Tab-separated table of C-alpha atoms in Angstrom:
chain	number	residue	atom	x	y	z
A	710	GLY	CA	-106.130	70.753	166.301
A	711	LEU	CA	-106.627	67.382	164.702
A	712	PHE	CA	-109.643	66.801	162.487
A	713	GLY	CA	-111.451	63.474	162.547
A	714	THR	CA	-111.774	61.347	165.683
A	715	VAL	CA	-109.226	61.302	168.507
A	716	ILE	CA	-108.829	58.151	170.608
A	717	TYR	CA	-106.776	58.743	173.741
A	718	LYS	CA	-104.570	56.353	175.703
A	719	GLY	CA	-106.284	53.648	177.726
A	720	ALA	CA	-108.730	50.793	177.522
A	721	ILE	CA	-111.503	50.700	174.944
A	722	GLY	CA	-114.456	48.351	175.000
A	723	ASN	CA	-116.995	47.459	172.325
A	724	MET	CA	-116.765	50.042	169.583
A	725	THR	CA	-117.245	50.469	165.812
A	726	TRP	CA	-115.137	52.844	163.755
A	727	THR	CA	-116.794	54.079	160.556
A	728	PRO	CA	-115.434	56.100	157.601
A	729	ALA	CA	-117.523	59.059	158.769
A	730	GLY	CA	-115.076	59.467	161.692
A	731	ASN	CA	-111.946	59.539	159.476
A	732	PRO	CA	-109.177	59.818	160.220
A	733	TYR	CA	-108.883	58.134	163.630
A	734	HIS	CA	-105.925	59.560	165.578
A	735	ILE	CA	-104.537	57.266	168.289
A	736	ILE	CA	-102.745	59.281	170.968
A	737	GLY	CA	-101.193	56.948	173.541
A	738	ASP	CA	-101.236	53.151	173.680
A	739	ILE	CA	-104.736	51.701	173.524
A	740	ASP	CA	-105.824	48.348	174.935
A	741	ILE	CA	-108.743	46.680	173.183
A	742	ASN	CA	-110.720	44.904	175.912
A	743	GLY	CA	-113.968	44.405	173.981
A	744	THR	CA	-114.694	44.046	170.264
A	745	LEU	CA	-113.333	46.794	168.040
A	746	SER	CA	-114.945	46.591	164.596
A	747	ILE	CA	-113.337	48.737	161.914
A	748	GLN	CA	-115.346	49.265	158.739
A	749	PRO	CA	-114.005	49.397	155.166
A	750	GLY	CA	-112.390	52.705	154.211
A	751	VAL	CA	-111.313	53.713	157.733
A	752	ASN	CA	-107.928	55.419	158.143
A	753	VAL	CA	-106.118	54.980	161.473
A	754	LEU	CA	-103.176	57.287	162.230
A	755	VAL	CA	-101.177	56.267	165.271
A	756	GLN	CA	-99.013	58.964	166.802
A	757	ASN	CA	-95.347	58.747	167.823
A	758	TYR	CA	-94.543	55.116	168.574
A	759	GLU	CA	-97.846	54.272	170.251
A	760	LYS	CA	-99.381	50.798	169.971
A	761	ILE	CA	-102.742	49.140	169.431
A	762	ASN	CA	-102.867	46.228	171.903
A	763	VAL	CA	-105.442	43.474	171.465
A	764	THR	CA	-105.720	41.866	174.903
A	765	ALA	CA	-106.931	38.446	176.071
A	766	SER	CA	-110.429	39.907	176.532
A	767	GLY	CA	-110.347	41.866	173.274
A	768	LYS	CA	-111.085	41.233	169.628
A	769	LEU	CA	-110.054	43.228	166.551
A	770	LEU	CA	-112.257	42.868	163.472
A	771	ALA	CA	-110.690	45.024	160.757
A	772	ALA	CA	-112.378	43.835	157.568
A	773	GLY	CA	-111.864	46.124	154.602
A	774	THR	CA	-112.580	45.389	150.953
A	775	ALA	CA	-110.415	45.424	147.806
A	776	SER	CA	-111.788	48.840	146.851
A	777	LEU	CA	-112.021	50.195	150.424
A	778	PRO	CA	-109.092	48.881	152.455
A	779	ILE	CA	-108.478	49.860	156.061
A	780	ARG	CA	-105.220	51.808	156.484
A	781	PHE	CA	-103.089	51.750	159.627
A	782	SER	CA	-100.234	54.248	159.461
A	783	SER	CA	-98.083	56.665	161.397
A	784	GLY	CA	-99.415	60.122	162.052
A	785	GLU	CA	-95.820	61.385	161.827
A	786	LYS	CA	-94.171	59.775	158.786
A	787	GLU	CA	-91.562	62.501	158.210
A	788	LEU	CA	-88.944	60.949	160.539
A	789	PHE	CA	-89.588	57.301	159.655
A	790	SER	CA	-86.182	56.693	158.026
A	791	ASP	CA	-84.234	58.220	160.958
A	792	ASN	CA	-83.223	55.217	163.079
A	793	THR	CA	-81.774	57.400	165.815
A	794	THR	CA	-85.268	58.248	167.033
A	795	LYS	CA	-88.552	56.455	167.692
A	796	ASP	CA	-90.307	59.331	165.960
A	797	GLY	CA	-91.800	58.852	162.526
A	798	GLY	CA	-93.249	55.422	163.171
A	799	TRP	CA	-95.802	53.768	165.374
A	800	GLY	CA	-95.579	50.666	167.557
A	801	GLY	CA	-97.818	48.407	165.485
A	802	ILE	CA	-100.748	46.149	166.302
A	803	ARG	CA	-100.023	43.798	169.211
A	804	PHE	CA	-102.025	40.587	169.596
A	805	LEU	CA	-101.315	39.628	173.212
A	806	TYR	CA	-102.905	36.283	174.217
A	807	SER	CA	-105.951	37.384	172.221
A	808	GLY	CA	-107.129	33.991	170.979
A	809	ASN	CA	-108.102	33.124	167.415
A	810	ASN	CA	-110.984	35.448	166.503
A	811	ASP	CA	-109.026	38.515	165.339
A	812	VAL	CA	-109.227	39.544	161.668
A	813	LEU	CA	-107.108	41.810	159.487
A	814	ASP	CA	-108.580	41.568	155.967
A	815	TYR	CA	-107.841	44.007	153.155
A	816	CYS	CA	-105.731	46.208	155.388
A	817	ILE	CA	-102.739	48.368	154.529
A	818	ILE	CA	-100.331	48.437	157.447
A	819	GLU	CA	-97.448	50.848	156.985
A	820	ASN	CA	-94.701	52.696	158.823
A	821	GLY	CA	-94.598	50.436	161.883
A	822	LYS	CA	-91.254	51.086	163.556
A	823	LYS	CA	-89.559	48.911	166.133
A	824	SER	CA	-85.934	49.399	165.126
A	825	VAL	CA	-84.151	52.341	166.679
A	826	SER	CA	-80.416	52.606	167.297
A	827	GLY	CA	-79.724	51.896	170.972
A	828	TYR	CA	-83.300	50.685	171.511
A	829	TYR	CA	-82.977	46.963	170.813
A	830	PHE	CA	-84.419	44.351	173.162
A	831	SER	CA	-83.927	41.060	171.388
A	832	GLY	CA	-87.082	39.023	171.058
A	833	ASP	CA	-89.412	41.266	173.016
A	834	GLU	CA	-92.222	43.363	171.683
A	835	ASN	CA	-90.155	46.556	171.772
A	836	SER	CA	-87.866	45.389	168.967
A	837	THR	CA	-89.803	42.817	166.907
A	838	GLY	CA	-92.848	42.940	164.682
A	839	GLY	CA	-92.785	46.474	163.319
A	840	ALA	CA	-96.332	46.261	161.961
A	841	VAL	CA	-97.792	43.220	163.756
A	842	TYR	CA	-96.553	41.421	166.869
A	843	VAL	CA	-98.314	38.154	167.745
A	844	LEU	CA	-97.787	36.652	171.210
A	845	ASN	CA	-99.610	33.362	171.818
A	846	SER	CA	-102.463	34.445	169.554
A	847	SER	CA	-103.797	33.245	166.200
A	848	PRO	CA	-105.176	36.130	164.135
A	849	SER	CA	-106.338	35.740	160.537
A	850	ILE	CA	-104.367	38.135	158.322
A	851	THR	CA	-105.518	38.041	154.689
A	852	ASN	CA	-105.480	40.132	151.512
A	853	SER	CA	-103.389	42.780	153.246
A	854	THR	CA	-100.350	44.857	152.304
A	855	PHE	CA	-97.424	45.564	154.610
A	856	MET	CA	-95.327	48.551	153.475
A	857	ASN	CA	-92.323	50.389	154.910
A	858	ASN	CA	-92.211	48.626	158.266
A	859	ASN	CA	-89.038	48.316	160.309
A	860	ALA	CA	-87.902	46.232	163.294
A	861	GLY	CA	-84.840	44.561	164.737
A	862	ASN	CA	-86.556	41.244	163.843
A	863	GLY	CA	-89.722	40.650	161.829
A	864	GLY	CA	-90.117	44.062	160.214
A	865	ALA	CA	-93.675	43.326	159.109
A	866	VAL	CA	-94.817	40.422	161.335
A	867	SER	CA	-93.348	38.605	164.318
A	868	LEU	CA	-94.877	35.443	165.798
A	869	ILE	CA	-93.768	34.643	169.356
A	870	GLY	CA	-94.866	31.827	171.650
A	871	SER	CA	-95.748	28.180	171.355
A	872	SER	CA	-99.423	28.863	170.710
A	873	SER	CA	-99.121	31.487	167.956
A	874	TYR	CA	-100.753	30.098	164.805
A	875	ALA	CA	-101.519	33.130	162.681
A	876	GLN	CA	-103.162	32.418	159.324
A	877	ILE	CA	-101.416	34.712	156.838
A	878	ASN	CA	-102.744	34.376	153.284
A	879	ASN	CA	-102.636	36.417	150.077
A	880	CYS	CA	-100.621	39.283	151.606
A	881	LYS	CA	-98.019	41.556	149.993
A	882	PHE	CA	-94.827	42.657	151.735
A	883	GLU	CA	-93.094	45.727	150.301
A	884	ASN	CA	-89.887	47.485	151.363
């Protein structure tokens, strides 16, 4: 079995994830409908192409520190470079009409995968924004590192919609 904390598919309300629960395994798409606070040093492993969706009624507060960043990654990295399969990556963090109170600070977001041969849907959330997809939302994304993310468009970040005003400052984009 998996060690750490397992979060299964579905809606989650107000919750705090602490390093004591590491790693957090996401199995199935989750919809944040309350406030999810993630503390410095937490590791989140998202399984096989699943997504973290921040909804209109949800808020994501992922505030790490320089010495204790929050890591979002795939739980199955081995097949990441194989673009004939969705396996090996995860579906990224999706801000869906979530407003302007979401925070990603001192986060490492890696191995988001939205680019698979034969699985392109131009402009929609299934092919854009490998790590972060922003639809009519305005999250604050600061001091974070995006590594090894892949998508048909916007491998690391994709902003869609007339009211998407993400604040992206002091971030690194690698690979």
